[in-house]
Coordinates of C-alpha atoms in Angstrom, one line a residue:
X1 CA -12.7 62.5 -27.5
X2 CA -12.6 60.1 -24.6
X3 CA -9.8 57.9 -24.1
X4 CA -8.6 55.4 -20.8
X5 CA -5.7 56.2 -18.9
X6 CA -4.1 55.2 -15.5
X7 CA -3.0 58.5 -14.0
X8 CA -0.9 58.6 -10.5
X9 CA -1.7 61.7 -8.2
X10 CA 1.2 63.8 -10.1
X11 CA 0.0 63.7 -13.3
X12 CA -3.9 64.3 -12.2
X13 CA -2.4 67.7 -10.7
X14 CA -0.7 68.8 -13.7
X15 CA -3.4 68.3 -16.1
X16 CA -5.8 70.0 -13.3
X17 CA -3.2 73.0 -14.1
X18 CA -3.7 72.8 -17.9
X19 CA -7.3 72.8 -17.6
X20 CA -7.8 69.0 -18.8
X21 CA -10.1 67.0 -16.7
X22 CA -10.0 63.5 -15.5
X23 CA -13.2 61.6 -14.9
X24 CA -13.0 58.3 -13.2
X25 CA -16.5 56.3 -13.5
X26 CA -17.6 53.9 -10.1
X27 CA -18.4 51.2 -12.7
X28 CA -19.5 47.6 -11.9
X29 CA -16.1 46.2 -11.6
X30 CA -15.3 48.9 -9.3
X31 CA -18.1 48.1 -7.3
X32 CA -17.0 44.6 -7.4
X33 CA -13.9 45.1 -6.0
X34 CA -11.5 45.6 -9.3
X35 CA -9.6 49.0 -9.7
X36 CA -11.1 51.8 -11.2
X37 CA -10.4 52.6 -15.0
X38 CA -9.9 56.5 -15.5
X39 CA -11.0 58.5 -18.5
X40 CA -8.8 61.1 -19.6
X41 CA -11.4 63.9 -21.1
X42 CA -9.9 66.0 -23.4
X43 CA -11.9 69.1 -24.2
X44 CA -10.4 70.4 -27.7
X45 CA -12.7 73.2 -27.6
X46 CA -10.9 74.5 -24.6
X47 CA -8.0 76.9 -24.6
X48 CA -5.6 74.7 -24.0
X49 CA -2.3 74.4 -26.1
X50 CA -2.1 71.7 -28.6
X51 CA 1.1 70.6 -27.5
X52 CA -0.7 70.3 -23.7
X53 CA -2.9 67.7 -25.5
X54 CA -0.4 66.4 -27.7
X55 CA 2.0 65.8 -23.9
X56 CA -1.2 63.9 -22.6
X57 CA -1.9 61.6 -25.6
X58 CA 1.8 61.1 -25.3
X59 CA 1.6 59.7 -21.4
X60 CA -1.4 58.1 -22.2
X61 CA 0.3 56.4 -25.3
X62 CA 3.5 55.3 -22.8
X63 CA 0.7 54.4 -20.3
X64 CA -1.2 51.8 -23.1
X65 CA 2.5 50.5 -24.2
X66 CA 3.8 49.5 -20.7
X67 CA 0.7 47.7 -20.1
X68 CA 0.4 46.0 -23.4
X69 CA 4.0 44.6 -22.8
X70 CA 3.0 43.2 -19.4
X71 CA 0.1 41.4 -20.9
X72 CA 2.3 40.3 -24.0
X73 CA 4.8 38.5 -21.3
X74 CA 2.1 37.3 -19.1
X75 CA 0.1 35.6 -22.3
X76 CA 3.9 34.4 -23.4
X77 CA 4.5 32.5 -19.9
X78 CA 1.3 31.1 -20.4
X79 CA 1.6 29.2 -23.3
X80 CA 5.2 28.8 -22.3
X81 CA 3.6 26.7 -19.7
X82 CA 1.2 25.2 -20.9
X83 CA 3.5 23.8 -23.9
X84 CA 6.0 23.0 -21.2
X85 CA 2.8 20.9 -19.3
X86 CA 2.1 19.7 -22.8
X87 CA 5.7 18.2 -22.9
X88 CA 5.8 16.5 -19.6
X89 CA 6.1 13.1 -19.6
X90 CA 2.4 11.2 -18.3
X91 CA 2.1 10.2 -14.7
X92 CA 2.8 6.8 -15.1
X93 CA 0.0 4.7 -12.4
X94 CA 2.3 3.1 -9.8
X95 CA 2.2 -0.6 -11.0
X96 CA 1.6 -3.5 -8.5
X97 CA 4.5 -5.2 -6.9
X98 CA 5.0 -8.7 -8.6
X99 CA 3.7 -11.7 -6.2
X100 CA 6.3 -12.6 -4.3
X101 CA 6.3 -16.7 -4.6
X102 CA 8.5 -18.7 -2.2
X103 CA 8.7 -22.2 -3.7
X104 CA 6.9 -25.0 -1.9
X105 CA 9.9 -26.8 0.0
X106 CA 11.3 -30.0 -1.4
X107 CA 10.0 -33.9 0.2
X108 CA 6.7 -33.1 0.3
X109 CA 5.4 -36.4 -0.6
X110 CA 7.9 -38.0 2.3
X111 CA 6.6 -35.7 5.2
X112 CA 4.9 -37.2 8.0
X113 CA 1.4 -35.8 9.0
X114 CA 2.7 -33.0 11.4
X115 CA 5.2 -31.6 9.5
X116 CA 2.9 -31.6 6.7
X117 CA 0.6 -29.7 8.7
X118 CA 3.2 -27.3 9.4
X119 CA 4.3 -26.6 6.0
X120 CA 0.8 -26.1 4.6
X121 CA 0.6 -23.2 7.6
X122 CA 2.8 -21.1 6.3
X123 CA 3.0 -21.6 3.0
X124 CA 3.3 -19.0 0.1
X125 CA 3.9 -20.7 -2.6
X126 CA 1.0 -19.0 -4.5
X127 CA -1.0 -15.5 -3.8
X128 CA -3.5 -16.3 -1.9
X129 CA -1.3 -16.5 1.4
X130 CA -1.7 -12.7 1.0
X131 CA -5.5 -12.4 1.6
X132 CA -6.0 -15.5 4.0
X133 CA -7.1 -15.2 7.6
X134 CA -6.0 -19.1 8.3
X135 CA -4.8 -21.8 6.6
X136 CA -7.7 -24.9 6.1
X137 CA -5.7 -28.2 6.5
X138 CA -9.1 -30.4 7.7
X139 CA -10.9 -31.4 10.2
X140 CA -11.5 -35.3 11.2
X141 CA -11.3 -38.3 13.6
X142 CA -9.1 -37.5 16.5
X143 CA -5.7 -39.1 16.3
X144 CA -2.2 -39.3 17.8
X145 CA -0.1 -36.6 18.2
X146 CA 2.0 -36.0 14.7
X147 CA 0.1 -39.1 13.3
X148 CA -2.8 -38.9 10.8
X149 CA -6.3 -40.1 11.9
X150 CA -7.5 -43.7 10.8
X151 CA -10.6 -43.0 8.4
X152 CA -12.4 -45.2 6.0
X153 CA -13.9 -42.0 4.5
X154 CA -12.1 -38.7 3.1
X155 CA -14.4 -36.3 1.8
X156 CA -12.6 -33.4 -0.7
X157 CA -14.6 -30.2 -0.9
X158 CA -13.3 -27.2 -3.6
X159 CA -12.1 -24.4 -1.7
X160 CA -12.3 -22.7 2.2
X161 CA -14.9 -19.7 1.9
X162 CA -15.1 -16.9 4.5
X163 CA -16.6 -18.5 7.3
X164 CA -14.1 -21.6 7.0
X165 CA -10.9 -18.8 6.5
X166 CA -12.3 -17.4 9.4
X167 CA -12.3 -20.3 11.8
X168 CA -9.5 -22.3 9.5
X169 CA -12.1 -25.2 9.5
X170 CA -13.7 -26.9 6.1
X171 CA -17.3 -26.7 5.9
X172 CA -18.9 -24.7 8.2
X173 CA -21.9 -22.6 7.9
X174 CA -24.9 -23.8 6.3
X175 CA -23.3 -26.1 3.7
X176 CA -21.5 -27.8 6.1
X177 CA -24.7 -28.5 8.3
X178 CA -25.8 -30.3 5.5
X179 CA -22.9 -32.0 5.1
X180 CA -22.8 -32.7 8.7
X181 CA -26.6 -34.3 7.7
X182 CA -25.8 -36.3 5.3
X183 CA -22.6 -37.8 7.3
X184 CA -26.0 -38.1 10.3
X185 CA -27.7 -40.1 7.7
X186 CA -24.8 -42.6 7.0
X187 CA -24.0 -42.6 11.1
X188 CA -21.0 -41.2 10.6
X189 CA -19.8 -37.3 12.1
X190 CA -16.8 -35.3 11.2
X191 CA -15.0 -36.1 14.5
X192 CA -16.1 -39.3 15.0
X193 CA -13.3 -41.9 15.0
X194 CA -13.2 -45.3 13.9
X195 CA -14.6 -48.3 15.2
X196 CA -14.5 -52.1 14.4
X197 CA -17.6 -52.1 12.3
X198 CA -15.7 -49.0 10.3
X199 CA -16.2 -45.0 9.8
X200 CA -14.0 -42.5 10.6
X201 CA -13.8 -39.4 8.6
X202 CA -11.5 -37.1 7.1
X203 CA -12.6 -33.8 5.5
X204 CA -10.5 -31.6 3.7
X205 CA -10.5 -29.3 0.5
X206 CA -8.0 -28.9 -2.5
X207 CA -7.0 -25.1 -1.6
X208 CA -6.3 -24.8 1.9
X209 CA -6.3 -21.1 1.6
X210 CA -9.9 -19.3 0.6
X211 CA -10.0 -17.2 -2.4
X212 CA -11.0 -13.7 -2.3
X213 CA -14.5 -13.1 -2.9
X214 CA -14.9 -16.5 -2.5
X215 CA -14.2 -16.9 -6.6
X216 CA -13.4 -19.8 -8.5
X217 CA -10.0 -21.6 -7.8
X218 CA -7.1 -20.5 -10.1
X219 CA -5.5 -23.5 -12.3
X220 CA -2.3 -22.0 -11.1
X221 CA -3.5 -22.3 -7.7
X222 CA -4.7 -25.8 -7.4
X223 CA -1.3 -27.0 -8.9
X224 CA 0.3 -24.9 -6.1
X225 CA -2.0 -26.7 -3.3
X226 CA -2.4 -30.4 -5.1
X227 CA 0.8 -32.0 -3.4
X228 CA -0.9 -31.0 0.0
X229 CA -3.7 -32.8 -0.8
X230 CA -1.7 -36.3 -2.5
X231 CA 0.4 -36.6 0.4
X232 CA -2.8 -36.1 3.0
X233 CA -4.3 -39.1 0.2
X234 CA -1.7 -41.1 1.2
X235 CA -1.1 -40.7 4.6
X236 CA -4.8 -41.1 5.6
X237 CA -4.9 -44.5 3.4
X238 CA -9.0 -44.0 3.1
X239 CA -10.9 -46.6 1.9
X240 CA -13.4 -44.3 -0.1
X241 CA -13.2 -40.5 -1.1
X242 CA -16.5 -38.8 -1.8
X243 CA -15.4 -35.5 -4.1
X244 CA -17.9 -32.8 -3.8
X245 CA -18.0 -29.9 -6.3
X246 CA -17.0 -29.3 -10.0
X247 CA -13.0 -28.3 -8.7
X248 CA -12.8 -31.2 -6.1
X249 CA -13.8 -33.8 -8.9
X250 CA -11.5 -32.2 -11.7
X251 CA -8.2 -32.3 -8.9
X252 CA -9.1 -35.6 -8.4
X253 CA -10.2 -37.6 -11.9
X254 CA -7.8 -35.2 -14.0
X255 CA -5.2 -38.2 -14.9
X256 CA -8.7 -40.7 -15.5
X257 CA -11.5 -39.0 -17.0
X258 CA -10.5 -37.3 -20.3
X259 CA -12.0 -33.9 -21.0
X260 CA -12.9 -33.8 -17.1
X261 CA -12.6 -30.0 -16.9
X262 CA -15.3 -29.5 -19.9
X263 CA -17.5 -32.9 -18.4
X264 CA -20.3 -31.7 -16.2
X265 CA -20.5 -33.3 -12.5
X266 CA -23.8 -34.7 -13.3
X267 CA -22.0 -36.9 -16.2
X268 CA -20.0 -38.6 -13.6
X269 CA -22.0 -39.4 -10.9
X270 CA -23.7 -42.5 -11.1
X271 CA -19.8 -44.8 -11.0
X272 CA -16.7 -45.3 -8.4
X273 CA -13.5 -43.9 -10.2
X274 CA -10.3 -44.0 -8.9
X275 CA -7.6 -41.9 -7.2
X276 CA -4.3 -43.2 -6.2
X277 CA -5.7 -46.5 -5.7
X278 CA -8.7 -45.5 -4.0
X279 CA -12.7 -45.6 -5.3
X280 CA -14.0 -42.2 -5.9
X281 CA -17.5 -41.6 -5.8
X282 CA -18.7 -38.0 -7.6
X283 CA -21.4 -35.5 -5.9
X284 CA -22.8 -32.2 -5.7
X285 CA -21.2 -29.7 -3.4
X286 CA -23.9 -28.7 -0.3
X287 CA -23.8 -25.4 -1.4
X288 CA -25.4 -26.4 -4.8
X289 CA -27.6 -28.5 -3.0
X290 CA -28.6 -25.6 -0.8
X291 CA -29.4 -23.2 -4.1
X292 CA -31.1 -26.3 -5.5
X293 CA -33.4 -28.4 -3.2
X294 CA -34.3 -31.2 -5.6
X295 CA -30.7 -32.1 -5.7
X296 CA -30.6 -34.0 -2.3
X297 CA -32.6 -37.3 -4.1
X298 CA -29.2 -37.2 -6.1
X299 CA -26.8 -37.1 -3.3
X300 CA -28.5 -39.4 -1.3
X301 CA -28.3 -41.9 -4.3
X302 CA -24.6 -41.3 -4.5
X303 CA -24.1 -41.7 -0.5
X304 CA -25.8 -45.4 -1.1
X305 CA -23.1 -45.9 -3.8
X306 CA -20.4 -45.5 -2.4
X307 CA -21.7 -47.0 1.2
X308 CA -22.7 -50.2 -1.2
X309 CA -19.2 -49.8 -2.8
X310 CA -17.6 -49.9 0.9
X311 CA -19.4 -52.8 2.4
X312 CA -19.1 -54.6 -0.8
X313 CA -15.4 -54.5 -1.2
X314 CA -14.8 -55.3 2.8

């Protein structure tokens, strides 16, 4: 009969006495590092007394019972746990602080050019103040300290994107090369101011703070930044606004053009409209232009438009 035991020195020493031998096997566990497991032999055919064997099956018994409690408690703690871990309220993800949204101060349609400027620097009145590098209030015709340039022309773009957040200038980059190309072709330039026979330009967009990724404008947004843009309307007193881009034309015809938001651009180039009194003439943006070359015989057409608009009404 072979059985397992674990044996301290003692008891190996008084079953040496009694003639009963105890064999304990290098196994592969052993080997491995985990304690050796002892084998009490028990030779029955040996003189021994029967109630020597019956003493060692009895230690051997204790030995198995001691151990088999242990594991009991251990395999108890662990479902204890893992019912506990069960139980435990979810990690709830940390949630995202609510936008903090400072209201856009009262009077803005009585402020004067510089303190316009200065409130459109450090506004907040929407999220985007969070991810902008610089505010884009516009770039144009020099003019007087605190007082808004004299322009005949007030071009509206959409939106600053990362080069114009970057420098806080409107169109720059390679869309605003063309634009600057297309002012070349009507002799006008961005900073050029104006004269007796006219010009003068004005270039601004409806956000003045970029959107991240460069994505479409928010409707939230643009009703955030359109005072900005009314009160520049009326301070600059332009005699034509050219509105480049599906967002610049929807700002500016929402209150005349039903459906504008669901009309494409193409569907309303071709006429002046009005904004706050003044003609409107609808384009592409250069950056369409730029993806689609063809485009430019279109622009060019509405250029003549409204220049034919402008001379005509003078």
């Amino acid at each position: 009969m072979t059985d397992t035991l674990h044996l301290d020195k003692r008891q190996r020493a008084m079953l040496a006495e009694m003639g009963v031998r105890v064999w304990s096997p290098m196994s592969e566990a052993a080997v491995m590092g985990a304690p050796a497991v002892e084998t009490l032999v028990v030779d029955t055919s040996a003189s021994a007394p029967a109630e020597v064997v019956m003493q060692a099956h009895a230690e051997e018994a204790h030995s198995f019972a001691a151990a088999s409690e242990l594991a009991t408690q251990a395999i108890a703690n662990a479902a204890g746990y893992e019912t506990a871990a069960r139980q435990m309220p979810a990690p709830v993800a940390k949630a995202e602080p609510a936008p903090i949204i400072i209201q856009r101060p009262e009077g803005i349609d009585q402020m004067d050019w510089s303190a316009l400027h200065s409130t459109v620097s450090g506004c907040q009145a929407c999220t985007l103040c969070g991810s902008r590098q610089n505010t884009v209030f516009g770039v144009g015709a020099p003019a007087k300290d605190g007082q808004a340039p004299q322009v005949d022309w007030l071009i509206v773009g959409e939106a600053p994107g990362e080069d114009e957040d970057r420098q806080g200038e409107p169109f720059v980059g390679q869309a605003g090369k063309l634009l600057d190309n297309m002012l070349g072709a009507m002799k006008l330039s961005r900073t050029g101011e104006r004269t007796a026979e006219g010009g003068g330009v004005y270039i601004a967009n409806v956000l003045k703070c970029r959107p991240p990724g460069n994505r479409n404008p928010k409707p939230e947004e643009v009703a955030q930044c359109l005072p900005y843009l009314e009160r520049q309307v009326a301070l600059l007193k332009p005699k034509m606004i050219l509105a480049v881009g599906r967002f610049a034309v929807q700002a500016l015809l929402r209150d005349s053009v039903p459906e504008v938001d669901t009309t494409p651009v193409g569907k309303l180039r071709g006429r002046v409209h009005q904004y706050q009194g003044v003609p409107v003439v609808v384009t592409y943006h250069p950056a369409y232009v730029l993806r689609n070359l063809p485009e430019k015989a279109k622009v060019w057409a509405d250029l003549c438009l409204a220049l034919a608009h402008l001379k005509g009404s003078e």
